[in-house]
Short mmCIF file of C-alpha atoms and ligand atoms in Angstrom, two decimals:
data_model
loop_
_atom_site.label_atom_id
_atom_site.label_comp_id
_atom_site.label_asym_id
_atom_site.label_seq_id
_atom_site.Cartn_x
_atom_site.Cartn_y
_atom_site.Cartn_z
CA MET A 1 112.62 98.77 -0.54
CA ILE A 2 113.18 100.49 2.81
CA GLN A 3 116.48 100.56 4.68
CA ALA A 4 117.29 102.45 7.84
CA PHE A 5 120.71 102.60 9.47
CA ASN A 6 121.24 103.78 13.06
CA LEU A 7 118.30 106.09 12.72
CA SER A 8 117.86 108.59 15.58
CA LYS A 9 115.47 111.46 15.96
CA GLN A 10 115.52 114.08 18.68
CA TYR A 11 112.82 116.72 18.58
CA ARG A 12 114.49 118.32 21.59
CA LYS A 13 117.98 118.16 22.98
CA ASP A 14 117.19 116.16 26.12
CA SER A 15 114.86 113.43 24.79
CA ALA A 16 114.98 111.08 21.83
CA ALA A 17 111.85 109.96 19.96
CA LEU A 18 113.84 107.37 18.05
CA ARG A 19 117.16 105.80 19.07
CA ASP A 20 119.51 103.95 16.80
CA VAL A 21 116.94 102.07 14.76
CA THR A 22 118.27 99.80 12.01
CA LEU A 23 115.85 97.85 9.85
CA LYS A 24 115.19 96.55 6.39
CA ILE A 25 111.87 95.99 4.68
CA ALA A 26 111.73 94.15 1.37
CA LYS A 27 109.51 94.97 -1.57
CA GLY A 28 106.02 93.54 -1.20
CA GLU A 29 106.18 93.02 2.56
CA PHE A 30 103.30 93.75 4.93
CA VAL A 31 104.63 95.09 8.22
CA TYR A 32 103.07 96.29 11.47
CA ILE A 33 104.81 98.80 13.66
CA THR A 34 103.59 98.64 17.20
CA GLY A 35 104.47 99.79 20.69
CA PRO A 36 103.05 101.88 23.52
CA SER A 37 102.03 105.48 23.10
CA GLY A 38 105.06 107.72 22.64
CA ALA A 39 107.24 104.83 21.49
CA GLY A 40 108.13 106.57 18.25
CA LYS A 41 105.86 104.86 15.71
CA SER A 42 104.62 108.04 14.09
CA THR A 43 108.14 109.46 14.16
CA LEU A 44 109.52 106.48 12.25
CA LEU A 45 106.81 106.86 9.60
CA LYS A 46 107.42 110.61 9.34
CA LEU A 47 111.08 109.96 8.62
CA LEU A 48 109.97 107.54 5.92
CA TYR A 49 107.82 110.02 4.03
CA ALA A 50 110.37 112.75 4.80
CA ASP A 51 108.08 114.91 6.90
CA GLU A 52 110.93 115.05 9.41
CA ARG A 53 114.64 114.64 8.95
CA PRO A 54 116.63 112.24 11.12
CA THR A 55 119.01 113.70 13.70
CA ARG A 56 121.46 110.90 12.95
CA GLY A 57 121.59 107.91 10.64
CA GLN A 58 120.45 107.25 7.11
CA ILE A 59 117.16 106.28 5.57
CA LEU A 60 116.81 104.87 2.06
CA VAL A 61 113.60 104.39 0.11
CA ASP A 62 113.88 102.45 -3.13
CA GLY A 63 117.64 102.92 -2.97
CA GLN A 64 117.41 106.71 -2.65
CA ASN A 65 118.84 108.38 0.42
CA LEU A 66 116.20 110.70 1.84
CA THR A 67 118.64 112.33 4.25
CA ARG A 68 120.41 114.25 1.51
CA MET A 69 117.48 115.30 -0.63
CA ASN A 70 116.26 118.76 -1.49
CA ALA A 71 112.57 119.64 -1.31
CA ARG A 72 111.98 119.04 -4.99
CA ARG A 73 113.40 115.53 -5.01
CA ILE A 74 111.54 114.69 -1.83
CA ALA A 75 108.35 115.72 -3.62
CA MET A 76 109.23 113.28 -6.40
CA VAL A 77 109.67 110.44 -3.91
CA ARG A 78 106.37 111.30 -2.22
CA ARG A 79 104.59 110.93 -5.55
CA ARG A 80 105.27 107.21 -5.25
CA LEU A 81 104.07 106.90 -1.65
CA GLY A 82 100.52 106.60 -0.34
CA VAL A 83 100.00 107.89 3.18
CA VAL A 84 96.92 107.34 5.36
CA PHE A 85 96.25 108.84 8.81
CA GLN A 86 94.01 108.26 11.76
CA ASP A 87 92.45 111.69 11.20
CA PHE A 88 92.17 111.20 7.40
CA LYS A 89 93.64 114.61 6.48
CA LEU A 90 91.15 115.27 3.69
CA ILE A 91 90.64 118.74 2.21
CA ASN A 92 87.22 119.73 3.52
CA SER A 93 86.62 122.45 0.95
CA ARG A 94 86.85 119.92 -1.89
CA THR A 95 84.53 117.12 -2.92
CA VAL A 96 85.34 113.44 -2.48
CA PHE A 97 86.13 113.24 -6.18
CA GLU A 98 88.47 116.22 -6.02
CA ASN A 99 90.21 114.87 -2.93
CA VAL A 100 90.94 111.58 -4.61
CA ALA A 101 92.03 113.28 -7.84
CA PHE A 102 94.28 115.67 -5.91
CA PRO A 103 97.58 113.71 -6.10
CA LEU A 104 97.20 113.53 -9.87
CA GLU A 105 96.23 117.20 -10.10
CA VAL A 106 99.39 118.07 -8.20
CA GLN A 107 101.36 116.10 -10.79
CA GLY A 108 99.88 118.31 -13.49
CA LYS A 109 97.26 115.96 -14.93
CA LYS A 110 93.99 117.36 -16.29
CA ARG A 111 90.67 116.38 -14.81
CA TYR A 112 89.37 114.61 -17.93
CA GLU A 113 92.57 112.60 -18.15
CA VAL A 114 92.11 111.23 -14.64
CA SER A 115 88.36 111.05 -14.08
CA ASN A 116 88.09 107.47 -15.25
CA ARG A 117 90.88 106.35 -12.96
CA VAL A 118 89.40 108.30 -10.03
CA TYR A 119 86.04 106.64 -10.56
CA GLN A 120 87.63 103.18 -10.66
CA VAL A 121 89.44 103.73 -7.37
CA LEU A 122 86.36 105.22 -5.70
CA LYS A 123 84.44 102.14 -6.82
CA HIS A 124 87.20 99.91 -5.49
CA VAL A 125 86.85 101.38 -2.00
CA GLY A 126 83.04 101.39 -2.35
CA ILE A 127 82.34 105.11 -2.12
CA GLU A 128 81.66 106.03 -5.76
CA HIS A 129 78.02 106.95 -5.02
CA LYS A 130 79.19 109.79 -2.76
CA MET A 131 81.87 111.28 -4.96
CA LYS A 132 80.10 114.65 -5.19
CA ARG A 133 79.80 114.99 -1.42
CA TYR A 134 82.17 116.88 0.85
CA PRO A 135 84.27 115.01 3.43
CA LEU A 136 82.43 116.41 6.45
CA GLU A 137 79.16 114.98 5.08
CA LEU A 138 80.59 111.45 5.36
CA SER A 139 80.99 109.04 8.27
CA GLY A 140 84.44 108.32 9.67
CA GLY A 141 84.65 104.97 7.91
CA GLU A 142 83.67 106.58 4.63
CA GLN A 143 86.19 109.37 5.07
CA GLN A 144 88.93 106.85 5.72
CA ARG A 145 87.99 105.01 2.54
CA VAL A 146 88.29 108.29 0.65
CA ALA A 147 91.73 108.80 2.18
CA ILE A 148 92.74 105.29 1.15
CA ALA A 149 91.44 105.92 -2.36
CA ARG A 150 93.60 109.03 -2.47
CA ALA A 151 96.60 106.95 -1.41
CA LEU A 152 95.88 104.23 -3.96
CA ILE A 153 95.18 106.49 -6.94
CA ILE A 154 98.88 106.74 -7.77
CA ASP A 155 99.49 102.99 -7.45
CA PRO A 156 102.00 103.59 -4.65
CA MET A 157 105.12 101.52 -4.25
CA ILE A 158 104.73 101.91 -0.48
CA LEU A 159 101.52 102.41 1.47
CA ILE A 160 102.16 104.03 4.84
CA ALA A 161 99.35 104.13 7.42
CA ASP A 162 99.54 105.73 10.85
CA GLU A 163 96.82 104.16 13.03
CA PRO A 164 94.41 104.04 10.09
CA THR A 165 91.71 102.26 12.08
CA GLY A 166 92.12 104.20 15.32
CA ASN A 167 88.80 106.00 14.84
CA LEU A 168 86.83 103.17 13.23
CA ASP A 169 84.42 100.49 14.45
CA PRO A 170 85.20 96.77 13.90
CA ASP A 171 83.26 96.54 10.63
CA ASN A 172 85.01 99.52 9.10
CA THR A 173 88.32 98.28 10.48
CA ARG A 174 87.87 94.98 8.67
CA GLU A 175 86.98 96.69 5.40
CA VAL A 176 90.00 98.98 5.64
CA MET A 177 92.28 96.03 6.35
CA GLU A 178 90.86 94.22 3.32
CA LEU A 179 91.79 97.20 1.19
CA PHE A 180 95.35 97.17 2.54
CA LYS A 181 95.66 93.43 1.93
CA GLY A 182 94.37 93.91 -1.59
CA ALA A 183 96.96 96.59 -2.31
CA ASN A 184 99.65 94.36 -0.84
CA ALA A 185 98.51 91.47 -3.03
CA ARG A 186 99.01 93.72 -6.08
CA GLY A 187 102.62 94.31 -5.05
CA THR A 188 102.53 97.39 -2.84
CA THR A 189 104.70 97.33 0.27
CA VAL A 190 102.46 98.09 3.25
CA LEU A 191 103.48 99.63 6.60
CA ILE A 192 100.91 100.11 9.34
CA ALA A 193 101.53 101.70 12.73
CA THR A 194 98.95 100.46 15.21
CA HIS A 195 98.36 99.36 18.75
CA ASP A 196 95.27 97.37 17.88
CA ARG A 197 96.22 93.86 19.11
CA ASN A 198 93.00 92.40 17.70
CA MET A 199 93.90 93.45 14.23
CA ILE A 200 97.41 92.02 14.47
CA GLU A 201 96.04 88.71 15.70
CA ARG A 202 93.39 88.51 13.01
CA PHE A 203 95.78 89.35 10.15
CA PRO A 204 99.16 88.19 11.46
CA ARG A 205 102.10 89.64 9.58
CA ARG A 206 105.68 90.74 10.28
CA LEU A 207 105.75 92.92 13.39
CA LEU A 208 108.22 95.57 14.50
CA ALA A 209 107.88 96.67 18.11
CA LEU A 210 109.21 99.98 19.37
CA ASP A 211 109.64 101.01 22.96
CA GLN A 212 110.95 104.41 24.03
CA GLY A 213 112.40 104.93 20.60
CA ARG A 214 114.23 101.62 20.40
CA LEU A 215 113.43 98.70 18.12
CA VAL A 216 112.83 95.95 20.69
CA GLU A 217 111.26 93.24 18.58
CA ASP A 218 111.18 92.09 14.94
CA ARG A 219 109.01 89.02 14.62
CA MET A 220 107.55 87.04 11.75
CA PRO A 221 104.14 85.42 12.36
CA MET B 1 101.56 127.86 -20.68
CA ARG B 2 98.74 125.53 -19.63
CA ARG B 3 100.57 125.24 -16.33
CA LEU B 4 100.67 129.01 -16.00
CA ILE B 5 96.95 129.37 -16.57
CA TYR B 6 96.32 126.59 -14.07
CA LEU B 7 98.38 128.38 -11.40
CA LEU B 8 96.65 131.66 -12.17
CA VAL B 9 93.24 130.02 -11.87
CA ARG B 10 94.25 128.53 -8.56
CA ALA B 11 95.34 131.96 -7.31
CA LEU B 12 92.03 133.51 -8.39
CA ARG B 13 90.09 130.67 -6.77
CA ASN B 14 91.99 131.20 -3.52
CA MET B 15 91.13 134.89 -3.62
CA ALA B 16 87.46 134.16 -4.32
CA GLN B 17 87.38 131.76 -1.38
CA SER B 18 88.53 134.30 1.17
CA PRO B 19 87.14 137.61 -0.08
CA PHE B 20 87.47 139.30 3.30
CA LEU B 21 91.20 138.64 3.70
CA CYS B 22 91.72 139.45 0.06
CA SER B 23 90.10 142.85 0.38
CA ALA B 24 92.01 143.51 3.59
CA ALA B 25 95.30 142.99 1.76
CA VAL B 26 94.18 145.08 -1.20
CA GLY B 27 92.92 147.80 1.16
CA THR B 28 96.20 147.99 3.05
CA VAL B 29 98.21 148.41 -0.11
CA THR B 30 95.72 150.97 -1.39
CA VAL B 31 95.88 153.15 1.71
CA ALA B 32 99.67 153.02 1.98
CA LEU B 33 100.16 153.83 -1.68
CA LEU B 34 97.51 156.53 -1.59
CA ILE B 35 99.42 158.37 1.12
CA LEU B 36 102.62 157.86 -0.84
CA ALA B 37 100.98 159.17 -3.98
CA PHE B 38 99.82 162.24 -2.09
CA PHE B 39 103.37 162.89 -0.93
CA ALA B 40 104.75 162.35 -4.38
CA LEU B 41 102.21 164.84 -5.65
CA VAL B 42 103.28 167.48 -3.15
CA VAL B 43 106.99 166.94 -3.79
CA LEU B 44 106.39 166.99 -7.50
CA ASN B 45 104.54 170.28 -7.42
CA VAL B 46 106.92 171.97 -5.01
CA GLN B 47 109.70 170.91 -7.34
CA GLN B 48 107.80 172.37 -10.22
CA LEU B 49 107.43 175.53 -8.20
CA THR B 50 111.15 175.65 -7.63
CA ARG B 51 111.82 175.28 -11.28
CA HIS B 52 109.36 178.08 -11.92
CA TRP B 53 110.92 180.39 -9.35
CA SER B 54 114.43 179.59 -10.36
CA ARG B 55 113.75 181.15 -13.73
CA ASP B 56 114.03 184.44 -11.84
CA ILE B 57 117.38 183.59 -10.38
CA GLN B 58 119.89 185.94 -11.85
CA VAL B 59 123.11 187.65 -11.02
CA VAL B 60 123.33 191.38 -11.56
CA ALA B 61 126.84 192.69 -12.23
CA TYR B 62 127.48 196.46 -12.04
CA PHE B 63 130.15 198.17 -14.09
CA ASP B 64 132.31 200.75 -12.30
CA LYS B 65 131.75 203.08 -15.23
CA VAL B 66 129.72 202.97 -18.40
CA PRO B 67 131.60 200.60 -20.74
CA SER B 68 132.57 201.55 -24.24
CA ALA B 69 130.77 199.70 -27.01
CA ARG B 70 133.88 197.68 -27.72
CA ARG B 71 134.46 196.73 -24.11
CA LEU B 72 130.79 195.81 -23.71
CA ASP B 73 130.90 193.58 -26.79
CA GLY B 74 134.01 191.89 -25.48
CA VAL B 75 132.51 191.23 -22.05
CA LEU B 76 129.18 190.07 -23.50
CA SER B 77 130.69 187.56 -25.89
CA ARG B 78 133.02 186.27 -23.19
CA LEU B 79 130.17 185.76 -20.72
CA LYS B 80 127.96 184.08 -23.30
CA GLY B 81 130.69 181.49 -23.79
CA TRP B 82 130.48 180.38 -20.14
CA PRO B 83 128.58 177.11 -19.71
CA GLU B 84 126.49 178.22 -16.72
CA VAL B 85 125.23 181.35 -18.46
CA GLU B 86 121.92 181.16 -20.27
CA GLY B 87 121.63 184.76 -21.35
CA VAL B 88 122.99 188.22 -20.64
CA ARG B 89 121.19 191.55 -20.94
CA TYR B 90 122.83 194.93 -20.80
CA VAL B 91 121.03 197.61 -18.82
CA SER B 92 122.32 201.09 -19.57
CA PRO B 93 122.08 203.84 -16.91
CA ARG B 94 119.20 205.39 -18.90
CA GLN B 95 117.25 202.14 -18.96
CA ALA B 96 117.89 201.67 -15.27
CA TYR B 97 116.64 205.19 -14.60
CA ASP B 98 113.46 204.60 -16.61
CA ARG B 99 112.76 201.36 -14.81
CA PHE B 100 113.33 202.99 -11.45
CA PHE B 101 111.14 205.90 -12.42
CA ARG B 102 108.30 203.61 -13.40
CA ARG B 103 108.61 201.58 -10.24
CA LEU B 104 108.43 204.64 -8.04
CA GLY B 105 105.12 205.63 -9.65
CA ASP B 106 103.60 208.49 -7.64
CA ASP B 107 106.85 208.98 -5.75
CA ALA B 108 108.75 209.65 -8.98
CA ASP B 109 109.25 213.28 -8.04
CA LEU B 110 111.89 212.02 -5.60
CA LEU B 111 114.13 211.68 -8.62
CA ALA B 112 113.75 215.33 -9.55
CA GLY B 113 117.05 217.07 -9.84
CA LEU B 114 119.12 213.93 -10.18
CA PRO B 115 121.06 213.35 -13.39
CA ARG B 116 119.49 210.78 -15.66
CA ASP B 117 122.58 208.61 -15.63
CA PHE B 118 123.24 208.46 -11.91
CA LEU B 119 122.56 204.68 -11.83
CA PRO B 120 125.43 202.37 -12.84
CA ALA B 121 125.42 200.34 -16.02
CA ALA B 122 124.78 196.68 -15.32
CA LEU B 123 124.52 193.20 -16.80
CA GLU B 124 121.61 190.91 -15.89
CA ILE B 125 122.91 187.38 -16.17
CA ARG B 126 120.43 184.48 -16.29
CA LEU B 127 121.69 181.04 -15.39
CA GLN B 128 121.30 177.72 -17.20
CA PRO B 129 118.68 175.52 -15.43
CA ALA B 130 121.37 173.16 -14.17
CA ALA B 131 123.28 176.03 -12.57
CA ARG B 132 120.29 177.47 -10.74
CA THR B 133 121.54 176.33 -7.36
CA SER B 134 123.36 178.13 -4.59
CA ALA B 135 126.55 176.38 -5.67
CA GLY B 136 125.98 177.40 -9.28
CA VAL B 137 125.41 181.01 -8.30
CA ALA B 138 128.48 181.01 -6.05
CA GLY B 139 130.62 179.64 -8.89
CA LEU B 140 129.40 182.26 -11.35
CA VAL B 141 129.88 185.06 -8.85
CA GLU B 142 133.42 183.90 -8.18
CA ARG B 143 134.21 183.93 -11.88
CA LEU B 144 132.69 187.35 -12.38
CA ARG B 145 134.57 188.77 -9.42
CA SER B 146 137.93 187.45 -10.60
CA SER B 147 137.35 188.85 -14.10
CA GLY B 148 137.73 192.34 -12.58
CA ASP B 149 135.23 194.00 -14.94
CA PHE B 150 132.66 194.78 -12.29
CA SER B 151 132.54 196.93 -9.20
CA ASP B 152 129.67 195.18 -7.54
CA LEU B 153 127.65 191.95 -7.79
CA ARG B 154 124.16 191.32 -6.50
CA TYR B 155 122.56 187.91 -6.14
CA GLY B 156 119.96 186.16 -3.97
CA GLN B 157 122.17 183.40 -2.75
CA GLU B 158 121.07 183.37 0.85
CA TRP B 159 117.46 183.00 -0.14
CA LEU B 160 118.45 180.21 -2.48
CA GLU B 161 120.33 178.35 0.25
CA LYS B 162 117.35 178.48 2.56
CA PHE B 163 115.05 177.27 -0.12
CA GLU B 164 117.34 174.42 -1.01
CA ALA B 165 117.55 173.38 2.62
CA PHE B 166 113.75 173.40 2.78
CA LEU B 167 113.53 171.22 -0.31
CA ALA B 168 116.08 168.79 1.11
CA VAL B 169 114.08 168.48 4.31
CA LEU B 170 110.89 167.91 2.36
CA ARG B 171 112.52 165.26 0.25
CA THR B 172 114.08 163.50 3.24
CA ALA B 173 110.75 163.56 5.06
CA ALA B 174 109.04 162.07 2.03
CA VAL B 175 111.64 159.33 1.74
CA ILE B 176 111.55 158.45 5.44
CA LEU B 177 107.78 158.54 5.66
CA GLY B 178 107.48 156.65 2.38
CA GLY B 179 109.92 153.99 3.54
CA PHE B 180 108.09 153.66 6.82
CA LEU B 181 104.74 153.37 5.07
CA LEU B 182 106.03 150.79 2.63
CA PHE B 183 107.51 148.79 5.47
CA ALA B 184 104.28 148.91 7.46
CA ALA B 185 102.30 147.93 4.38
CA LEU B 186 104.68 145.06 3.72
CA PHE B 187 104.25 143.85 7.29
CA ILE B 188 100.47 144.00 7.12
CA VAL B 189 100.28 142.37 3.72
CA ALA B 190 102.62 139.59 4.85
CA ASN B 191 100.43 138.93 7.85
CA THR B 192 97.23 139.07 5.87
CA ILE B 193 98.59 136.52 3.45
CA LYS B 194 99.77 134.46 6.36
CA LEU B 195 96.17 134.37 7.52
CA THR B 196 95.04 133.09 4.13
CA LEU B 197 97.77 130.47 4.33
CA TYR B 198 96.58 129.54 7.78
CA ALA B 199 93.01 129.27 6.53
CA ARG B 200 94.12 126.69 3.95
CA ARG B 201 96.76 124.87 5.93
CA ASP B 202 94.96 121.51 5.49
CA GLU B 203 95.25 121.93 1.75
CA LEU B 204 98.91 122.97 2.00
CA GLU B 205 99.70 119.98 4.20
CA VAL B 206 98.02 117.53 1.84
CA MET B 207 99.70 119.13 -1.15
CA ALA B 208 103.13 118.60 0.33
CA LEU B 209 102.17 115.09 1.36
CA VAL B 210 101.16 113.93 -2.11
CA GLY B 211 104.32 115.31 -3.70
CA ALA B 212 103.61 118.84 -4.84
CA THR B 213 106.86 120.65 -5.61
CA PRO B 214 107.67 123.80 -3.64
CA VAL B 215 107.15 125.87 -6.78
CA PHE B 216 103.73 124.35 -7.31
CA ILE B 217 102.71 125.10 -3.73
CA LYS B 218 104.10 128.60 -3.53
CA THR B 219 103.46 130.11 -6.95
CA PRO B 220 99.69 130.60 -6.58
CA PHE B 221 100.25 132.46 -3.32
CA LEU B 222 102.93 134.63 -4.88
CA VAL B 223 100.63 135.34 -7.83
CA GLU B 224 97.83 136.09 -5.38
CA GLY B 225 100.03 138.52 -3.46
CA ALA B 226 101.25 140.23 -6.61
CA LEU B 227 97.69 140.52 -7.95
CA GLN B 228 96.40 141.96 -4.70
CA GLY B 229 99.29 144.42 -4.58
CA GLY B 230 98.79 145.40 -8.20
CA ILE B 231 95.06 145.93 -7.67
CA GLY B 232 95.88 147.98 -4.57
CA GLY B 233 98.26 150.08 -6.65
CA LEU B 234 95.63 150.67 -9.32
CA LEU B 235 93.04 151.62 -6.71
CA ALA B 236 95.51 154.00 -5.07
CA LEU B 237 96.13 155.58 -8.45
CA ALA B 238 92.41 155.92 -9.17
CA GLY B 239 91.71 157.18 -5.65
CA GLY B 240 94.63 159.56 -5.85
CA TYR B 241 93.34 160.95 -9.11
CA GLY B 242 89.86 161.30 -7.66
CA LEU B 243 91.15 163.21 -4.63
CA PHE B 244 93.33 165.28 -6.91
CA ARG B 245 90.35 166.28 -9.03
CA LEU B 246 88.13 166.91 -6.03
CA PHE B 247 90.36 168.77 -3.60
CA LEU B 248 94.01 169.09 -4.36
CA ARG B 249 93.73 170.85 -7.65
CA GLN B 250 91.78 173.64 -6.01
CA ASP B 251 93.23 173.79 -2.49
CA LEU B 252 96.85 173.05 -3.14
CA GLY B 253 96.37 174.98 -6.33
CA ALA B 254 95.13 178.06 -4.49
CA LEU B 255 98.19 177.88 -2.27
CA LEU B 256 100.73 177.34 -5.00
CA LEU B 257 99.11 179.43 -7.72
CA SER B 258 99.40 182.51 -5.54
CA THR B 259 103.12 182.00 -5.86
CA GLY B 260 102.99 182.30 -9.61
CA LEU B 261 102.56 178.72 -10.76
CA ASP B 262 100.08 178.41 -13.60
CA ARG B 263 99.06 174.74 -13.20
CA ILE B 264 99.10 171.90 -10.65
CA LEU B 265 100.33 168.63 -12.09
CA PHE B 266 99.13 165.07 -11.45
CA LEU B 267 101.73 162.30 -11.35
CA PRO B 268 103.30 161.76 -14.78
CA PRO B 269 102.86 158.33 -16.45
CA THR B 270 106.20 156.93 -15.26
CA TRP B 271 105.37 157.77 -11.65
CA GLN B 272 101.95 156.17 -12.11
CA LEU B 273 103.61 153.03 -13.43
CA VAL B 274 106.06 153.04 -10.53
CA LEU B 275 103.15 153.30 -8.10
CA VAL B 276 101.38 150.25 -9.53
CA LEU B 277 104.63 148.29 -9.77
CA THR B 278 105.43 149.18 -6.16
CA GLY B 279 102.07 147.74 -5.15
CA THR B 280 102.72 144.56 -7.11
CA LEU B 281 106.16 144.17 -5.62
CA LEU B 282 104.78 144.84 -2.16
CA GLY B 283 102.21 142.05 -2.48
CA PHE B 284 104.75 139.66 -3.97
CA LEU B 285 107.30 140.28 -1.21
CA GLY B 286 104.61 140.05 1.45
CA SER B 287 103.65 136.61 0.12
CA LEU B 288 107.24 135.52 -0.11
CA LEU B 289 107.92 136.54 3.49
CA SER B 290 104.92 134.77 4.94
CA LEU B 291 105.53 131.66 2.84
CA ARG B 292 109.09 131.42 3.99
CA ARG B 293 107.95 131.23 7.58
CA LEU B 294 104.93 128.99 7.19
CA VAL B 295 105.59 126.39 4.50
CA ARG B 296 108.49 124.32 5.65
CA ILE B 297 109.42 122.18 2.72
N1 ATP C 1 106.77 117.51 16.75
C1 ATP C 1 107.27 117.07 17.93
N2 ATP C 1 107.94 117.90 18.74
C2 ATP C 1 108.45 117.48 19.90
N3 ATP C 1 108.33 116.23 20.36
C3 ATP C 1 107.65 115.34 19.60
C4 ATP C 1 107.09 115.72 18.35
N4 ATP C 1 106.48 114.64 17.82
C5 ATP C 1 106.66 113.64 18.70
N5 ATP C 1 107.36 114.05 19.77
C6 ATP C 1 107.78 113.21 20.90
O1 ATP C 1 108.43 112.09 20.39
C7 ATP C 1 108.06 110.92 21.08
C8 ATP C 1 107.53 109.88 20.10
O2 ATP C 1 106.33 110.36 19.53
P1 ATP C 1 105.54 109.58 18.42
O3 ATP C 1 104.44 110.47 17.93
O4 ATP C 1 106.47 109.05 17.40
O5 ATP C 1 104.94 108.38 19.26
P2 ATP C 1 103.88 107.29 18.80
O6 ATP C 1 104.54 105.99 19.00
O7 ATP C 1 103.36 107.58 17.46
O8 ATP C 1 102.74 107.49 19.88
P3 ATP C 1 101.15 107.30 19.71
O9 ATP C 1 100.90 105.85 19.79
O10 ATP C 1 100.58 108.02 20.90
O11 ATP C 1 100.76 107.90 18.44
C9 ATP C 1 107.04 111.33 22.12
O12 ATP C 1 107.69 111.41 23.34
C10 ATP C 1 106.58 112.67 21.66
O13 ATP C 1 106.31 113.49 22.76
MG1 MG C 2 101.49 108.20 16.66
#
């Protein structure tokens, strides 16, 4: 599903955020990416959803080489990815419903075509009673569930999460992890960058450790 | 088609969401185009004035002696065949004397004692509109001189040269000032639209993230820019017409009418269309410029 060969990323000439990373993640895997702050976790994920381009090396998603893609084809790949962030990245001028429907709207679907699906997903993450609210009227845990609903609405082949529980309390963290496990059980490949040791111990899965841009550990539970 | 309406609706919604920025962009275009329209109006009317004045441009050719009827016929038909000549009128010594007499009015007794045919016979040659330039006059004069039929030629070429130089300066000034204004307007519009982009950067980021194509992201902003520019152009046109009715027609009119012009013109329809299209293009380009720098996808 995901293959990276000798992947390097330099934001500036003198320092590398990622050095020579080679890895392979199969379809349906559940993988943690961990490491100290500044290790390159977010950078690796950004290369995966093509927010940044690698300085050297190749990165393939579902057999397609992201390094040689134009903006339009990258958009097409992103339509099959769900991405979740620590800071949610919701559109604050739109309601919960509109936020979750947004990926489908962008693909040109009409509201009445998608409203049923949106409702189902909102119900799945347990936030359907607040679908007419705006993001800033919700708690952090609720906002993150909206963000996850937005990621799940397209039935993503890969779910990418960058410290999704970084701002959440233990209860919300557990609920969010349950949602990720559920998506994984339905066949979605899941990638989570985190430095929450508790979480890794409670739901042990394959773990990739980065340090100063290098892949220093690849361990199965 | 459905897609087009959707993009248009999105553009309108964006505009409704930031009315202040929207009116700033529209206002900039309006002011810039209003000044341009004013200049166009002045140039247009001065040009009209030139055309009016140039009707009086003529070359007077004096015969050395009164031509015989046959010779006159020959010369007249030859001259009428020249492409730069619009018309030729023969002025006999008697007619010249009468004209002179009338012009002198009370001083006509100065002519007492002079023979009635002391003035030379002459041809008054009017030029075709296209030849009413200093070059056209010079060409005609050269031809007349080399024909050898005339002893003297009189023409207002120097005056014409000065006037042409003045027109050229006016036109160059209009072009330079217009270009500068358009450039400044483009800069301001681009930055205003950049502010609207900045105001919705969360939306733009999410759009790119969930797989919106570059066209999908950019088109509403381009439409927004074009709409704002077009509205600015229309307002400039309306404002220009208002000012024209209120002030120009009288004030500029008073100035120009004293020179013999019978009517001050407003911009003709094609110029009006060009004005609105310029506004539209301005907004569109402004959007395009700011998008190129901000949306990196
Ligand atoms: N846009 C950028 N421009 C320049 N340098 C950057 C940029 N993004 C990241 N870096 C640098 O790249 C290195 C890796 O950053 P990255 O965000 O991938 O780390 P991280 O592992 O996600 O850290 P954290 O756990 O704090 O989120 C850091 O040294 C960081 O300063
Ligand atoms: Mg990070």
